[in-house]
């Protein structure tokens, strides 16, 4: 990681554009899920997949923070990253528990969800972050966070899901909360990205991380849809 | 595509870029001379403003990013189905962190 980037466009703009290049796949998969004739059956499966991702958010940030703190004395990016992650951990605590509460509303018990093995796709989505954190640079995690917090569900999307599934509104508390909270988190994240003395390689690994996250999340949704292909 | 019949310059640039990086030889050349290559790929079909914006955003892509985008390039070409005003647009998805 030798050279600091020229400021031809902001680091956050470049990251946003990289995400925008691939986000259509996730938008499309989500729209297909919402419009699916069996969305009532699909929604708990989507919630399980979402839980597989969300349960890893705080542990991932703890891993990123620990690695950033270990590098902080000799690495300015890590030195700035560690306090951001420390603060964001507090903002994301127990969101996986919220989702388990929502799942109970649709008839899935906590023990059932926690006992079920996550798919290889969910493992690959999250697992890549551990690789980049420990074997390259913890700044990669910002790409993952940007991808997931940058395009939260809209309130209208949640309303469509409520109407389509027929579940009670309290089965959607996690989605509704993220629709409200994530835009603020996204703005904070992009401020941090622009404050870091990033090299071209830091930007690249954030971009790879974000693109990978979007791609794998879309694939995870597609895999749910595939199981109901005969009903579409 | 909003209300326009013609795609915006940005979307034309994106489609040309996606098509170009589908070619392994173009990809291999990209990291070494991205600015020159973007100019060549975008040609005269895209205005200078759009070219400049494109170079600023994508001129620094690394080999690995270009390879990953090439593998996913069908989603890039499908970008116009979401919204043409890319950076300013909020595309809601079902993703959560």
Coordinates of C-alpha atoms in Angstrom, one line a residue:
Chain A
X1 CA 0.0 0.0 0.0
X2 CA 2.3 2.6 -1.2
X3 CA 0.7 5.7 -2.6
X4 CA -2.0 7.9 -1.3
X5 CA -4.8 8.5 -3.9
X6 CA -5.2 11.7 -5.8
X7 CA -8.4 13.5 -4.8
X8 CA -10.1 13.4 -8.2
X9 CA -13.3 12.2 -6.6
X10 CA -14.1 11.5 -3.0
X11 CA -13.4 8.0 -1.6
X12 CA -17.0 7.7 -0.6
X13 CA -18.2 8.6 -4.1
X14 CA -16.1 5.9 -5.6
X15 CA -17.3 3.4 -3.1
X16 CA -20.9 4.4 -3.7
X17 CA -20.5 4.0 -7.4
X18 CA -19.0 0.6 -7.1
X19 CA -22.0 -0.5 -5.1
X20 CA -24.3 1.1 -7.6
X21 CA -22.7 -1.0 -10.3
X22 CA -24.0 -4.2 -8.8
X23 CA -27.0 -3.2 -6.7
X24 CA -29.5 -4.0 -9.5
X25 CA -29.1 -7.7 -8.8
X26 CA -30.1 -7.2 -5.2
X27 CA -32.9 -4.8 -6.0
X28 CA -34.3 -7.2 -8.5
X29 CA -34.0 -10.2 -6.1
X30 CA -35.8 -8.3 -3.3
X31 CA -38.5 -7.1 -5.6
X32 CA -39.1 -10.6 -6.9
X33 CA -39.4 -11.8 -3.3
X34 CA -41.9 -9.2 -2.3
X35 CA -44.0 -9.8 -5.4
X36 CA -43.9 -13.5 -5.2
X37 CA -47.3 -15.3 -4.9
X38 CA -46.0 -17.3 -2.0
X39 CA -44.3 -14.4 -0.2
X40 CA -46.0 -15.5 3.1
X41 CA -43.9 -18.7 3.0
X42 CA -40.8 -17.0 1.7
X43 CA -40.7 -14.2 4.2
X44 CA -39.6 -16.5 7.2
X45 CA -36.9 -18.0 5.0
X46 CA -35.7 -14.5 4.1
X47 CA -35.7 -13.6 7.8
X48 CA -33.6 -16.7 8.6
X49 CA -31.1 -15.7 5.9
X50 CA -31.1 -12.1 7.2
X51 CA -30.5 -13.4 10.7
X52 CA -27.5 -15.4 9.5
X53 CA -26.0 -12.1 8.3
X54 CA -27.1 -9.8 11.2
X55 CA -25.9 -12.3 13.9
X56 CA -22.4 -11.7 12.5
X57 CA -22.5 -7.9 12.4
X58 CA -21.3 -7.2 15.9
X59 CA -18.7 -10.1 16.0
X60 CA -17.4 -8.9 12.7
X61 CA -17.0 -5.4 13.9
X62 CA -15.3 -6.6 17.1
X63 CA -12.9 -8.6 15.0
X64 CA -12.3 -5.5 12.8
X65 CA -11.8 -3.3 15.8
X66 CA -9.4 -5.7 17.5
X67 CA -7.3 -6.0 14.3
X68 CA -7.4 -2.2 13.8
X69 CA -6.3 -1.6 17.4
X70 CA -3.4 -4.0 16.9
X71 CA -2.2 -2.1 13.8
X72 CA -3.0 1.4 15.1
X73 CA 0.4 2.4 16.2
X74 CA 1.9 2.0 12.8
X75 CA -1.2 2.4 10.6
X76 CA -3.2 5.7 10.4
X77 CA -6.2 4.1 8.7
X78 CA -6.5 1.5 11.4
X79 CA -6.0 4.1 14.1
X80 CA -9.0 6.0 12.8
X81 CA -11.0 2.9 12.0
X82 CA -10.9 1.4 15.5
X83 CA -12.9 4.1 17.3
X84 CA -15.5 4.2 14.5
X85 CA -16.1 0.5 14.8
X86 CA -16.2 0.7 18.6
X87 CA -19.0 3.3 18.4
X88 CA -20.9 1.4 15.7
X89 CA -20.8 -1.8 17.7
X90 CA -22.9 -0.1 20.3
X91 CA -25.4 1.0 17.7
X92 CA -25.8 -2.5 16.3
X93 CA -26.0 -4.5 19.5
X94 CA -28.9 -6.9 19.8
X95 CA -30.3 -6.3 16.3
X96 CA -30.1 -10.1 15.8
X97 CA -32.3 -10.5 18.9
X98 CA -34.9 -8.1 17.3
X99 CA -35.0 -10.4 14.3
X100 CA -35.5 -13.5 16.5
X101 CA -38.4 -11.7 18.1
X102 CA -39.8 -11.0 14.6
X103 CA -39.3 -14.6 13.7
X104 CA -41.4 -15.7 16.7
X105 CA -44.3 -13.7 15.4
X106 CA -44.3 -15.7 12.2
X107 CA -44.1 -19.0 14.1
X108 CA -40.4 -19.7 14.1
X109 CA -38.9 -20.4 17.5
X110 CA -35.5 -19.0 18.6
X111 CA -34.2 -22.5 19.2
X112 CA -35.3 -23.6 15.7
X113 CA -33.5 -20.7 14.1
X114 CA -30.3 -20.9 16.1
X115 CA -30.1 -24.7 15.5
X116 CA -30.4 -24.4 11.8
X117 CA -27.1 -24.4 9.9
X118 CA -26.5 -21.3 7.9
X119 CA -26.1 -21.8 4.1
X120 CA -22.7 -21.8 2.4
X121 CA -23.8 -18.6 0.7
X122 CA -24.4 -16.8 4.0
X123 CA -21.1 -18.2 5.3
X124 CA -19.3 -16.9 2.2
X125 CA -21.0 -13.5 2.4
X126 CA -19.8 -12.9 6.0
X127 CA -16.8 -15.2 6.0
X128 CA -15.0 -13.2 3.3
X129 CA -14.9 -10.3 5.8
X130 CA -13.0 -12.3 8.4
X131 CA -10.5 -13.2 5.7
X132 CA -9.9 -9.6 4.6
X133 CA -9.8 -8.3 8.2
X134 CA -7.2 -10.8 9.4
X135 CA -5.2 -11.4 6.3
X136 CA -5.3 -8.1 4.5
X137 CA -6.7 -5.0 6.2
X138 CA -9.7 -4.4 8.5
X139 CA -10.7 -1.3 6.4
X140 CA -12.3 -3.9 4.1
X141 CA -15.2 -4.2 6.5
X142 CA -16.3 -0.7 5.7
X143 CA -17.3 -1.9 2.2
X144 CA -19.5 -4.6 3.7
X145 CA -21.2 -2.2 6.0
X146 CA -21.7 0.4 3.3
X147 CA -23.3 -2.2 1.0
X148 CA -25.7 -3.4 3.7
X149 CA -26.5 -0.1 5.3
X150 CA -26.5 1.9 2.1
X151 CA -29.7 0.5 0.7
X152 CA -32.0 -0.4 3.6
X153 CA -35.6 -1.3 3.0
X154 CA -37.9 1.7 2.5
X155 CA -41.1 2.0 4.6
X156 CA -43.1 1.5 1.4
X157 CA -41.3 -1.8 0.7
X158 CA -42.1 -2.9 4.2
X159 CA -45.7 -2.0 3.8
X160 CA -45.8 -4.0 0.6
X161 CA -44.4 -7.0 2.5
X162 CA -46.9 -6.6 5.3
X163 CA -49.8 -6.5 2.7
X164 CA -48.4 -9.4 0.7
X165 CA -47.6 -11.7 3.6
X166 CA -50.6 -10.9 5.8
X167 CA -48.3 -11.1 8.9
X168 CA -48.8 -8.7 11.8
X169 CA -46.8 -5.5 11.7
X170 CA -44.7 -6.6 14.6
X171 CA -43.1 -9.3 12.4
X172 CA -41.4 -6.5 10.6
X173 CA -39.9 -4.5 13.5
X174 CA -36.3 -5.1 12.4
X175 CA -37.0 -4.1 8.9
X176 CA -38.8 -1.0 10.0
X177 CA -36.1 0.0 12.4
X178 CA -33.4 -0.4 9.7
X179 CA -35.4 1.7 7.3
X180 CA -35.2 4.4 9.9
X181 CA -31.7 4.0 11.3
X182 CA -29.6 2.9 8.4
X183 CA -29.7 6.1 6.3
X184 CA -28.1 7.9 9.3
X185 CA -25.5 5.1 9.8
X186 CA -24.7 5.3 6.1
X187 CA -24.0 9.0 6.2
X188 CA -21.7 8.6 9.3
X189 CA -19.9 5.7 7.5
X190 CA -19.2 7.8 4.4
X191 CA -18.0 10.6 6.5
X192 CA -15.5 8.2 8.1
X193 CA -14.5 6.9 4.7
X194 CA -13.7 10.4 3.5
X195 CA -11.7 11.2 6.6
X196 CA -9.3 8.2 6.2
X197 CA -5.9 8.6 4.5
X198 CA -6.8 5.8 2.1
X199 CA -4.4 4.3 -0.5
X200 CA -5.7 3.0 -3.8
X201 CA -5.4 -0.5 -2.3
X202 CA -7.5 0.4 0.7
X203 CA -10.2 1.7 -1.6
X204 CA -9.9 -1.4 -3.7
X205 CA -10.5 -3.8 -0.9
X206 CA -13.4 -1.8 0.4
X207 CA -14.9 -1.9 -3.1
X208 CA -14.3 -5.7 -3.4
X209 CA -15.8 -6.2 -0.1
X210 CA -18.9 -4.2 -0.9
X211 CA -19.4 -5.8 -4.4
X212 CA -19.0 -9.2 -2.9
X213 CA -21.5 -8.5 -0.2
X214 CA -24.1 -7.2 -2.6
X215 CA -23.5 -10.1 -5.0
X216 CA -23.7 -12.8 -2.2
X217 CA -26.8 -11.2 -0.6
X218 CA -28.5 -11.2 -4.0
X219 CA -27.5 -14.8 -4.4
X220 CA -28.9 -15.7 -1.0
X221 CA -32.3 -14.2 -1.9
X222 CA -32.2 -16.0 -5.3
X223 CA -31.6 -19.3 -3.6
X224 CA -34.7 -18.8 -1.5
X225 CA -36.7 -17.9 -4.6
X226 CA -35.3 -21.0 -6.4
X227 CA -36.9 -23.2 -3.8
X228 CA -40.3 -21.8 -4.8
X229 CA -39.7 -21.6 -8.5
X230 CA -42.6 -23.8 -9.3
X231 CA -45.0 -21.4 -7.6
X232 CA -43.9 -18.2 -9.3
Chain B
X1 CA -35.2 4.8 -18.0
X2 CA -37.1 7.6 -16.5
X3 CA -39.1 9.5 -19.2
X4 CA -36.2 9.6 -21.6
X5 CA -36.0 7.4 -24.7
X6 CA -32.3 7.8 -24.9
X7 CA -30.0 6.5 -22.1
X8 CA -28.0 9.1 -20.3
X9 CA -24.4 9.6 -21.1
X10 CA -23.5 8.0 -17.8
X11 CA -25.4 4.9 -18.6
X12 CA -24.0 4.7 -22.1
X13 CA -20.5 5.0 -20.6
X14 CA -21.4 2.3 -18.1
X15 CA -22.7 0.0 -20.8
X16 CA -19.6 0.5 -22.9
X17 CA -17.3 0.0 -19.9
X18 CA -19.2 -3.2 -18.9
X19 CA -18.9 -4.5 -22.5
X20 CA -15.2 -3.7 -22.7
X21 CA -14.2 -5.4 -19.5
X22 CA -16.0 -8.6 -20.5
X23 CA -13.0 -9.0 -22.8
X24 CA -10.0 -10.6 -20.9
X25 CA -7.4 -8.8 -23.0
X26 CA -9.0 -5.4 -22.2
X27 CA -9.1 -6.3 -18.5
X28 CA -5.5 -7.2 -18.4
X29 CA -4.6 -3.8 -20.0
X30 CA -6.9 -1.8 -17.7
X31 CA -4.8 -1.5 -14.5
X32 CA -1.7 -0.3 -16.4
X33 CA -3.3 2.4 -18.5
X34 CA -6.9 2.9 -17.2
X35 CA -7.2 6.5 -18.3
X36 CA -6.1 5.8 -21.9
X37 CA -8.2 2.7 -22.1
X38 CA -11.4 4.4 -20.7
X39 CA -11.0 7.2 -23.4
X40 CA -10.7 4.5 -26.1
X41 CA -13.6 2.5 -24.7
X42 CA -15.9 5.4 -24.3
X43 CA -15.0 6.9 -27.7
X44 CA -17.0 9.7 -29.1
X45 CA -20.3 8.3 -28.0
X46 CA -20.0 9.9 -24.6
X47 CA -19.5 13.6 -23.9
X48 CA -16.3 14.9 -22.3
X49 CA -18.1 15.7 -19.0
X50 CA -19.3 12.2 -18.6
X51 CA -15.9 10.8 -19.6
X52 CA -14.2 13.0 -17.0
X53 CA -16.6 11.9 -14.3
X54 CA -16.2 8.3 -15.3
X55 CA -12.4 8.5 -15.2
X56 CA -12.5 10.1 -11.8
X57 CA -14.7 7.4 -10.4
X58 CA -13.3 4.3 -12.2
X59 CA -9.8 5.3 -13.4
X60 CA -8.3 3.8 -10.2
X61 CA -9.9 0.4 -10.3
X62 CA -7.5 -2.4 -9.5
X63 CA -7.1 -5.6 -11.5
X64 CA -9.1 -7.5 -8.9
X65 CA -12.0 -5.1 -9.0
X66 CA -12.1 -5.1 -12.7
X67 CA -12.1 -8.9 -12.8
X68 CA -14.9 -9.1 -10.2
X69 CA -17.0 -6.5 -12.0
X70 CA -16.5 -8.4 -15.3
X71 CA -17.8 -11.5 -13.7
X72 CA -20.9 -9.6 -12.5
X73 CA -21.1 -7.4 -15.6
X74 CA -24.6 -8.5 -16.5
X75 CA -25.8 -6.7 -13.4
X76 CA -24.0 -3.6 -14.5
X77 CA -25.7 -3.6 -17.9
X78 CA -29.0 -4.0 -16.1
X79 CA -28.3 -0.9 -14.1
X80 CA -30.6 1.3 -16.2
X81 CA -33.6 -0.8 -15.0
X82 CA -33.1 0.6 -11.5
X83 CA -32.6 4.3 -12.0
X84 CA -30.4 6.5 -14.2
X85 CA -29.5 9.0 -11.5
X86 CA -27.2 6.6 -9.9
X87 CA -25.3 8.2 -7.0
X88 CA -28.2 10.4 -6.0
X89 CA -30.6 7.6 -6.0
X90 CA -31.7 5.6 -3.0
X91 CA -32.5 2.1 -4.2
X92 CA -34.2 0.3 -1.3
X93 CA -33.3 -3.4 -1.0
X94 CA -34.1 -6.1 1.6
X95 CA -30.5 -6.0 2.9
X96 CA -29.8 -5.3 6.6
X97 CA -26.5 -5.1 8.5

